[in-house]
mmCIF file of C-alpha atoms in Angstrom:
data_model
loop_
_atom_site.group_PDB
_atom_site.id
_atom_site.type_symbol
_atom_site.label_atom_id
_atom_site.label_comp_id
_atom_site.label_asym_id
_atom_site.label_seq_id
_atom_site.Cartn_x
_atom_site.Cartn_y
_atom_site.Cartn_z
ATOM 1 C CA UNK A 1 -30.131 -20.848 0.769
ATOM 2 C CA UNK A 2 -26.799 -19.137 -0.035
ATOM 3 C CA UNK A 3 -26.338 -16.109 -2.209
ATOM 4 C CA UNK A 4 -25.991 -16.548 -5.947
ATOM 5 C CA UNK A 5 -23.123 -14.747 -7.694
ATOM 6 C CA UNK A 6 -23.302 -14.239 -11.454
ATOM 7 C CA UNK A 7 -20.179 -14.108 -13.640
ATOM 8 C CA UNK A 8 -20.126 -12.653 -17.149
ATOM 9 C CA UNK A 9 -18.684 -15.774 -18.802
ATOM 10 C CA UNK A 10 -17.322 -14.177 -21.979
ATOM 11 C CA UNK A 11 -16.294 -11.081 -20.017
ATOM 12 C CA UNK A 12 -14.170 -13.292 -17.797
ATOM 13 C CA UNK A 13 -12.756 -16.107 -19.940
ATOM 14 C CA UNK A 14 -12.279 -14.019 -23.105
ATOM 15 C CA UNK A 15 -11.005 -10.894 -21.370
ATOM 16 C CA UNK A 16 -7.589 -9.926 -22.763
ATOM 17 C CA UNK A 17 -6.488 -8.907 -19.263
ATOM 18 C CA UNK A 18 -7.465 -12.257 -17.747
ATOM 19 C CA UNK A 19 -6.696 -14.635 -20.618
ATOM 20 C CA UNK A 20 -2.944 -14.169 -20.114
ATOM 21 C CA UNK A 21 -3.083 -15.053 -16.406
ATOM 22 C CA UNK A 22 -2.053 -18.433 -15.007
ATOM 23 C CA UNK A 23 -4.599 -21.069 -14.001
ATOM 24 C CA UNK A 24 -3.943 -20.237 -10.328
ATOM 25 C CA UNK A 25 -4.616 -16.555 -11.011
ATOM 26 C CA UNK A 26 -7.876 -17.304 -12.804
ATOM 27 C CA UNK A 27 -9.044 -19.675 -10.062
ATOM 28 C CA UNK A 28 -8.316 -17.051 -7.399
ATOM 29 C CA UNK A 29 -10.163 -14.332 -9.321
ATOM 30 C CA UNK A 30 -13.180 -16.633 -9.668
ATOM 31 C CA UNK A 31 -12.996 -17.345 -5.954
ATOM 32 C CA UNK A 32 -12.818 -13.645 -5.058
ATOM 33 C CA UNK A 33 -15.798 -12.883 -7.327
ATOM 34 C CA UNK A 34 -17.868 -15.588 -5.628
ATOM 35 C CA UNK A 35 -16.323 -15.837 -2.164
ATOM 36 C CA UNK A 36 -18.579 -16.372 0.874
ATOM 37 C CA UNK A 37 -16.622 -13.463 2.394
ATOM 38 C CA UNK A 38 -17.737 -11.113 -0.421
ATOM 39 C CA UNK A 39 -20.198 -8.250 -0.061
ATOM 40 C CA UNK A 40 -22.094 -5.802 -2.254
ATOM 41 C CA UNK A 41 -19.191 -3.523 -3.160
ATOM 42 C CA UNK A 42 -16.398 -6.022 -3.832
ATOM 43 C CA UNK A 43 -14.073 -4.775 -1.087
ATOM 44 C CA UNK A 44 -14.100 -7.046 1.935
ATOM 45 C CA UNK A 45 -11.982 -8.803 4.533
ATOM 46 C CA UNK A 46 -10.912 -12.418 4.145
ATOM 47 C CA UNK A 47 -9.421 -14.950 6.540
ATOM 48 C CA UNK A 48 -6.422 -16.068 4.456
ATOM 49 C CA UNK A 49 -6.121 -19.633 5.774
ATOM 50 C CA UNK A 50 -9.889 -20.161 5.347
ATOM 51 C CA UNK A 51 -9.914 -18.668 1.826
ATOM 52 C CA UNK A 52 -6.924 -20.820 0.885
ATOM 53 C CA UNK A 53 -8.522 -23.958 2.330
ATOM 54 C CA UNK A 54 -11.735 -23.323 0.389
ATOM 55 C CA UNK A 55 -9.625 -23.479 -2.797
ATOM 56 C CA UNK A 56 -7.673 -26.530 -1.602
ATOM 57 C CA UNK A 57 -4.506 -24.523 -0.918
ATOM 58 C CA UNK A 58 -2.451 -23.296 2.021
ATOM 59 C CA UNK A 59 -1.944 -19.655 2.960
ATOM 60 C CA UNK A 60 1.636 -19.890 1.663
ATOM 61 C CA UNK A 61 0.266 -20.830 -1.776
ATOM 62 C CA UNK A 62 -2.355 -18.083 -1.760
ATOM 63 C CA UNK A 63 -0.214 -15.042 -0.839
ATOM 64 C CA UNK A 64 2.020 -15.109 -3.961
ATOM 65 C CA UNK A 65 -1.080 -15.303 -6.180
ATOM 66 C CA UNK A 66 -2.625 -12.307 -4.422
ATOM 67 C CA UNK A 67 0.649 -10.412 -4.969
ATOM 68 C CA UNK A 68 0.648 -11.244 -8.708
ATOM 69 C CA UNK A 69 -2.964 -10.152 -9.125
ATOM 70 C CA UNK A 70 -2.219 -6.945 -7.245
ATOM 71 C CA UNK A 71 0.756 -6.214 -9.499
ATOM 72 C CA UNK A 72 -1.545 -6.713 -12.488
ATOM 73 C CA UNK A 73 -4.074 -4.209 -11.011
ATOM 74 C CA UNK A 74 -6.775 -6.870 -10.930
ATOM 75 C CA UNK A 75 -7.062 -6.633 -7.147
ATOM 76 C CA UNK A 76 -5.522 -4.799 -4.216
ATOM 77 C CA UNK A 77 -4.662 -6.627 -1.007
ATOM 78 C CA UNK A 78 -3.928 -5.008 2.370
ATOM 79 C CA UNK A 79 -1.892 -7.314 4.609
ATOM 80 C CA UNK A 80 -2.624 -5.381 7.812
ATOM 81 C CA UNK A 81 -6.409 -5.704 7.588
ATOM 82 C CA UNK A 82 -6.559 -8.751 5.268
ATOM 83 C CA UNK A 83 -8.828 -6.657 3.028
ATOM 84 C CA UNK A 84 -9.128 -7.345 -0.684
ATOM 85 C CA UNK A 85 -10.441 -4.963 -3.374
ATOM 86 C CA UNK A 86 -11.616 -6.966 -6.380
ATOM 87 C CA UNK A 87 -11.076 -4.380 -9.123
ATOM 88 C CA UNK A 88 -13.044 -6.329 -11.757
ATOM 89 C CA UNK A 89 -16.051 -6.602 -9.449
ATOM 90 C CA UNK A 90 -18.177 -4.146 -11.407
ATOM 91 C CA UNK A 91 -17.416 -5.943 -14.666
ATOM 92 C CA UNK A 92 -19.617 -8.726 -13.289
ATOM 93 C CA UNK A 93 -22.010 -6.890 -10.983
ATOM 94 C CA UNK A 94 -24.319 -3.918 -11.533
ATOM 95 C CA UNK A 95 -23.231 -0.640 -9.955
ATOM 96 C CA UNK A 96 -26.684 0.778 -10.687
ATOM 97 C CA UNK A 97 -28.375 -2.006 -8.710
ATOM 98 C CA UNK A 98 -26.009 -1.385 -5.806
ATOM 99 C CA UNK A 99 -27.427 2.134 -5.426
ATOM 100 C CA UNK A 100 -31.030 1.037 -5.903
ATOM 101 C CA UNK A 101 -33.562 1.842 -3.134
ATOM 102 C CA UNK A 102 -33.168 -1.490 -1.309
ATOM 103 C CA UNK A 103 -29.352 -1.628 -1.342
ATOM 104 C CA UNK A 104 -28.153 1.985 -1.316
ATOM 105 C CA UNK A 105 -27.832 2.413 2.459
ATOM 106 C CA UNK A 106 -25.938 -0.864 2.812
ATOM 107 C CA UNK A 107 -23.706 0.011 -0.145
ATOM 108 C CA UNK A 108 -22.810 3.371 1.414
ATOM 109 C CA UNK A 109 -22.133 1.680 4.739
ATOM 110 C CA UNK A 110 -19.764 -0.849 3.125
ATOM 111 C CA UNK A 111 -17.952 1.876 1.161
ATOM 112 C CA UNK A 112 -17.519 3.756 4.442
ATOM 113 C CA UNK A 113 -15.706 0.709 5.880
ATOM 114 C CA UNK A 114 -13.138 0.507 3.045
ATOM 115 C CA UNK A 115 -9.557 0.959 4.260
ATOM 116 C CA UNK A 116 -8.517 4.603 4.103
ATOM 117 C CA UNK A 117 -5.839 4.390 1.408
ATOM 118 C CA UNK A 118 -8.309 2.867 -1.068
ATOM 119 C CA UNK A 119 -11.477 4.768 -0.336
ATOM 120 C CA UNK A 120 -11.087 7.815 -2.607
ATOM 121 C CA UNK A 121 -9.819 5.744 -5.539
ATOM 122 C CA UNK A 122 -12.632 3.224 -5.034
ATOM 123 C CA UNK A 123 -15.317 5.924 -5.030
ATOM 124 C CA UNK A 124 -13.890 7.486 -8.199
ATOM 125 C CA UNK A 125 -13.964 4.090 -9.959
ATOM 126 C CA UNK A 126 -17.440 3.211 -8.633
ATOM 127 C CA UNK A 127 -19.014 6.520 -9.660
ATOM 128 C CA UNK A 128 -17.522 6.220 -13.155
ATOM 129 C CA UNK A 129 -19.369 2.884 -13.537
ATOM 130 C CA UNK A 130 -22.777 4.517 -13.039
ATOM 131 C CA UNK A 131 -24.894 5.681 -15.992
ATOM 132 C CA UNK A 132 -24.908 9.430 -16.662
ATOM 133 C CA UNK A 133 -28.582 9.657 -17.585
ATOM 134 C CA UNK A 134 -31.159 10.922 -15.099
ATOM 135 C CA UNK A 135 -28.367 12.703 -13.210
ATOM 136 C CA UNK A 136 -27.747 9.428 -11.305
ATOM 137 C CA UNK A 137 -23.943 9.593 -11.447
ATOM 138 C CA UNK A 138 -23.790 13.210 -10.250
ATOM 139 C CA UNK A 139 -26.282 12.669 -7.440
ATOM 140 C CA UNK A 140 -24.527 9.523 -6.161
ATOM 141 C CA UNK A 141 -21.170 11.328 -6.293
ATOM 142 C CA UNK A 142 -22.634 14.135 -4.148
ATOM 143 C CA UNK A 143 -24.224 11.723 -1.671
ATOM 144 C CA UNK A 144 -21.050 9.681 -1.308
ATOM 145 C CA UNK A 145 -18.971 12.804 -0.800
ATOM 146 C CA UNK A 146 -21.311 13.986 1.960
ATOM 147 C CA UNK A 147 -21.513 10.498 3.531
ATOM 148 C CA UNK A 148 -17.747 9.972 3.565
ATOM 149 C CA UNK A 149 -17.154 13.409 5.101
ATOM 150 C CA UNK A 150 -19.269 12.352 8.090
ATOM 151 C CA UNK A 151 -17.849 8.825 8.463
ATOM 152 C CA UNK A 152 -15.259 8.418 11.182
ATOM 153 C CA UNK A 153 -12.615 6.024 9.842
ATOM 154 C CA UNK A 154 -10.385 4.195 12.290
ATOM 155 C CA UNK A 155 -6.736 5.223 12.183
ATOM 156 C CA UNK A 156 -3.794 3.712 13.990
ATOM 157 C CA UNK A 157 -2.112 6.028 16.470
ATOM 158 C CA UNK A 158 1.698 6.133 16.595
ATOM 159 C CA UNK A 159 3.191 4.290 19.543
ATOM 160 C CA UNK A 160 4.534 6.574 22.278
ATOM 161 C CA UNK A 161 8.203 5.650 22.600
ATOM 162 C CA UNK A 162 9.052 8.621 24.773
ATOM 163 C CA UNK A 163 10.584 8.459 28.236
ATOM 164 C CA UNK A 164 8.302 7.265 30.996
ATOM 165 C CA UNK A 165 8.299 6.716 34.735
ATOM 166 C CA UNK A 166 7.246 3.328 36.090
ATOM 167 C CA UNK A 167 5.598 3.206 39.469
ATOM 168 C CA UNK A 168 6.080 0.374 41.934
ATOM 169 C CA UNK A 169 2.822 -1.237 40.840
ATOM 170 C CA UNK A 170 4.005 -1.455 37.228
ATOM 171 C CA UNK A 171 1.941 1.454 35.885
ATOM 172 C CA UNK A 172 3.870 3.422 33.248
ATOM 173 C CA UNK A 173 3.444 7.209 33.289
ATOM 174 C CA UNK A 174 4.540 8.990 30.121
ATOM 175 C CA UNK A 175 6.655 12.093 30.655
ATOM 176 C CA UNK A 176 6.506 13.239 27.028
ATOM 177 C CA UNK A 177 4.694 16.393 25.978
ATOM 178 C CA UNK A 178 1.684 15.633 23.731
ATOM 179 C CA UNK A 179 2.428 16.313 20.073
ATOM 180 C CA UNK A 180 -0.111 18.427 18.141
ATOM 181 C CA UNK A 181 -2.144 16.189 15.773
ATOM 182 C CA UNK A 182 -0.993 17.934 12.597
ATOM 183 C CA UNK A 183 2.663 17.716 13.545
ATOM 184 C CA UNK A 184 2.307 14.103 14.617
ATOM 185 C CA UNK A 185 0.701 13.084 11.314
ATOM 186 C CA UNK A 186 3.198 15.001 9.167
ATOM 187 C CA UNK A 187 6.032 13.235 10.962
ATOM 188 C CA UNK A 188 4.512 9.836 10.107
ATOM 189 C CA UNK A 189 4.283 10.576 6.365
ATOM 190 C CA UNK A 190 7.047 9.565 3.956
ATOM 191 C CA UNK A 191 7.882 12.426 1.591
ATOM 192 C CA UNK A 192 9.450 12.111 -1.870
ATOM 193 C CA UNK A 193 13.111 12.940 -2.490
ATOM 194 C CA UNK A 194 12.995 16.604 -3.541
ATOM 195 C CA UNK A 195 15.082 19.708 -3.049
ATOM 196 C CA UNK A 196 14.493 21.567 0.233
ATOM 197 C CA UNK A 197 12.491 24.434 -1.304
ATOM 198 C CA UNK A 198 10.037 22.195 -3.153
ATOM 199 C CA UNK A 199 9.819 19.830 -0.174
ATOM 200 C CA UNK A 200 8.901 22.689 2.183
ATOM 201 C CA UNK A 201 6.109 23.796 -0.163
ATOM 202 C CA UNK A 202 4.853 20.223 -0.511
ATOM 203 C CA UNK A 203 4.682 19.791 3.287
ATOM 204 C CA UNK A 204 2.249 22.718 3.379
ATOM 205 C CA UNK A 205 0.133 21.681 0.398
ATOM 206 C CA UNK A 206 -0.281 18.044 1.418
ATOM 207 C CA UNK A 207 -2.319 19.172 4.450
ATOM 208 C CA UNK A 208 -5.031 20.389 2.038
ATOM 209 C CA UNK A 209 -5.781 16.794 1.005
ATOM 210 C CA UNK A 210 -8.071 14.367 2.884
ATOM 211 C CA UNK A 211 -6.122 12.430 5.521
ATOM 212 C CA UNK A 212 -6.917 9.134 3.824
ATOM 213 C CA UNK A 213 -4.998 9.881 0.598
ATOM 214 C CA UNK A 214 -2.086 12.053 1.745
ATOM 215 C CA UNK A 215 0.461 9.236 1.714
ATOM 216 C CA UNK A 216 -0.932 7.988 -1.619
ATOM 217 C CA UNK A 217 -0.416 11.439 -3.183
ATOM 218 C CA UNK A 218 3.153 11.593 -1.873
ATOM 219 C CA UNK A 219 3.820 8.078 -3.185
ATOM 220 C CA UNK A 220 2.455 9.015 -6.601
ATOM 221 C CA UNK A 221 4.817 12.016 -6.731
ATOM 222 C CA UNK A 222 7.781 9.824 -5.737
ATOM 223 C CA UNK A 223 6.747 7.165 -8.259
ATOM 224 C CA UNK A 224 6.639 9.697 -11.094
ATOM 225 C CA UNK A 225 9.994 11.121 -9.963
ATOM 226 C CA UNK A 226 11.594 7.694 -10.177
ATOM 227 C CA UNK A 227 10.043 7.051 -13.578
ATOM 228 C CA UNK A 228 11.284 10.410 -14.895
ATOM 229 C CA UNK A 229 7.742 11.682 -15.460
ATOM 230 C CA UNK A 230 7.629 14.328 -12.724
ATOM 231 C CA UNK A 231 7.465 17.841 -14.176
ATOM 232 C CA UNK A 232 7.003 19.471 -10.787
ATOM 233 C CA UNK A 233 5.865 18.090 -7.430
ATOM 234 C CA UNK A 234 4.026 21.250 -6.395
ATOM 235 C CA UNK A 235 2.351 21.581 -9.796
ATOM 236 C CA UNK A 236 1.179 17.949 -9.676
ATOM 237 C CA UNK A 237 -0.045 18.438 -6.118
ATOM 238 C CA UNK A 238 -2.058 21.502 -7.203
ATOM 239 C CA UNK A 239 -3.560 19.560 -10.106
ATOM 240 C CA UNK A 240 -4.607 16.632 -7.902
ATOM 241 C CA UNK A 241 -6.035 19.000 -5.318
ATOM 242 C CA UNK A 242 -8.680 20.226 -7.792
ATOM 243 C CA UNK A 243 -10.527 16.897 -7.561
ATOM 244 C CA UNK A 244 -9.165 14.614 -4.802
ATOM 245 C CA UNK A 245 -12.007 12.138 -5.299
ATOM 246 C CA UNK A 246 -10.751 11.398 -8.815
ATOM 247 C CA UNK A 247 -7.237 10.572 -7.631
ATOM 248 C CA UNK A 248 -6.042 7.089 -8.603
ATOM 249 C CA UNK A 249 -2.678 5.653 -7.595
ATOM 250 C CA UNK A 250 -0.596 4.601 -10.609
ATOM 251 C CA UNK A 251 3.152 5.223 -10.407
ATOM 252 C CA UNK A 252 3.001 5.198 -6.618
ATOM 253 C CA UNK A 253 2.088 1.511 -6.435
ATOM 254 C CA UNK A 254 5.734 0.474 -6.791
ATOM 255 C CA UNK A 255 6.679 2.876 -3.985
ATOM 256 C CA UNK A 256 4.069 1.324 -1.697
ATOM 257 C CA UNK A 257 5.176 -2.214 -2.542
ATOM 258 C CA UNK A 258 8.754 -1.255 -1.716
ATOM 259 C CA UNK A 259 7.627 0.212 1.629
ATOM 260 C CA UNK A 260 5.625 -2.933 2.419
ATOM 261 C CA UNK A 261 8.655 -5.102 1.622
ATOM 262 C CA UNK A 262 10.844 -2.876 3.792
ATOM 263 C CA UNK A 263 8.423 -3.069 6.698
ATOM 264 C CA UNK A 264 8.126 -6.840 6.305
ATOM 265 C CA UNK A 265 11.917 -7.125 6.415
ATOM 266 C CA UNK A 266 12.064 -5.030 9.591
ATOM 267 C CA UNK A 267 9.452 -7.308 11.183
ATOM 268 C CA UNK A 268 11.369 -10.436 10.131
ATOM 269 C CA UNK A 269 14.628 -9.019 11.495
ATOM 270 C CA UNK A 270 12.926 -8.123 14.778
ATOM 271 C CA UNK A 271 11.476 -11.621 15.057
ATOM 272 C CA UNK A 272 14.876 -13.146 14.262
ATOM 273 C CA UNK A 273 16.540 -10.908 16.857
ATOM 274 C CA UNK A 274 13.941 -12.003 19.398
ATOM 275 C CA UNK A 275 14.677 -15.658 18.661
ATOM 276 C CA UNK A 276 18.421 -15.090 19.087
ATOM 277 C CA UNK A 277 17.839 -13.282 22.389
ATOM 278 C CA UNK A 278 15.650 -16.141 23.587
ATOM 279 C CA UNK A 279 18.319 -18.678 22.652
ATOM 280 C CA UNK A 280 21.021 -16.625 24.426
ATOM 281 C CA UNK A 281 18.999 -16.498 27.639
ATOM 282 C CA UNK A 282 18.264 -20.227 27.487
ATOM 283 C CA UNK A 283 21.947 -21.177 27.042
ATOM 284 C CA UNK A 284 23.941 -22.548 29.949
ATOM 285 C CA UNK A 285 27.328 -20.989 30.668
ATOM 286 C CA UNK A 286 29.026 -24.088 29.249
ATOM 287 C CA UNK A 287 26.986 -23.915 26.022
ATOM 288 C CA UNK A 288 27.866 -20.233 25.662
ATOM 289 C CA UNK A 289 31.579 -20.972 26.102
ATOM 290 C CA UNK A 290 31.423 -23.655 23.407
ATOM 291 C CA UNK A 291 29.574 -21.312 21.070
ATOM 292 C CA UNK A 292 32.077 -18.453 21.643
ATOM 293 C CA UNK A 293 35.015 -20.783 20.974
ATOM 294 C CA UNK A 294 33.858 -21.098 17.358
ATOM 295 C CA UNK A 295 33.398 -17.337 16.830
ATOM 296 C CA UNK A 296 35.816 -14.475 16.100
ATOM 297 C CA UNK A 297 36.953 -12.783 19.326
ATOM 298 C CA UNK A 298 35.131 -9.489 18.668
ATOM 299 C CA UNK A 299 31.836 -11.238 17.903
ATOM 300 C CA UNK A 300 32.211 -13.457 20.968
ATOM 301 C CA UNK A 301 32.673 -10.364 23.150
ATOM 302 C CA UNK A 302 29.520 -8.794 21.700
ATOM 303 C CA UNK A 303 27.610 -11.998 22.346
ATOM 304 C CA UNK A 304 28.724 -12.014 25.993
ATOM 305 C CA UNK A 305 27.807 -8.350 26.470
ATOM 306 C CA UNK A 306 24.406 -8.902 24.855
ATOM 307 C CA UNK A 307 23.654 -11.844 27.119
ATOM 308 C CA UNK A 308 24.629 -9.847 30.207
ATOM 309 C CA UNK A 309 22.279 -7.009 29.201
ATOM 310 C CA UNK A 310 19.446 -9.483 28.586
ATOM 311 C CA UNK A 311 20.004 -11.183 31.944
ATOM 312 C CA UNK A 312 20.031 -7.812 33.714
ATOM 313 C CA UNK A 313 16.824 -6.713 32.001
ATOM 314 C CA UNK A 314 15.226 -10.067 32.822
ATOM 315 C CA UNK A 315 16.169 -9.717 36.499
ATOM 316 C CA UNK A 316 14.556 -6.265 36.688
ATOM 317 C CA UNK A 317 11.156 -7.436 35.480
#
């Protein structure tokens, strides 16, 4: 027998936040609240084409809906891990029951698996949903803080693009000097547009935050700067540092969406470039001549040079 999910009917259909959403948005929210992929804590991975099929859609129909719901702060969706955070989960499920004796260990385990950029914000929201009586909220906050400090969260390592030597058997030996972890991570962060003095101070202070929220904090600062609400980056950083667990991304969401769009564009351009290179290599000399005849001279010369480089690289493999 499958699990039974309970929805607060009035809390869903008569919610001001949900009543203004489209039928597709409402259907997707209902699906995410009752999905077979779902777990105790409301943050879980989905298989997009399976989720879409279960609603009678295609992945291409589902992704725009997820984006709209994310913009409305009803969910968060991480494309890299296909993880979804259903932000109205605790409007329909009991946070107190999730930390009951039979479920607490599993709840903590699932919170520990939440993608890094969401974890602190999720914990802050979850703890706030717990009742204050009997010291439950304070004790759970302490336990979660201790548990998360001992959980090792996976983190992608930057690709080594340094020079390397290749042996005759195809084994690549890197000749770069290892970069210290702190320096390597700082280099991978995107900092807000500030004057040099403030930026130098911010580079130092950001290291005092947990690794999982450093980029979020920087994005929040940049978001407030763009919105004209930044009174001082260092001052805001100091304020957030007092209670990192309570940090919630607000103005920085637009910054992160812009970065995601930029990265998606880079991926698309790389894929398009790959397709062009493949077509160039597959062309016969006669086909290339016909193609060049229809192009401006300078572009035709670049096309020829590109094909020669590709052919040379192909011959060396």
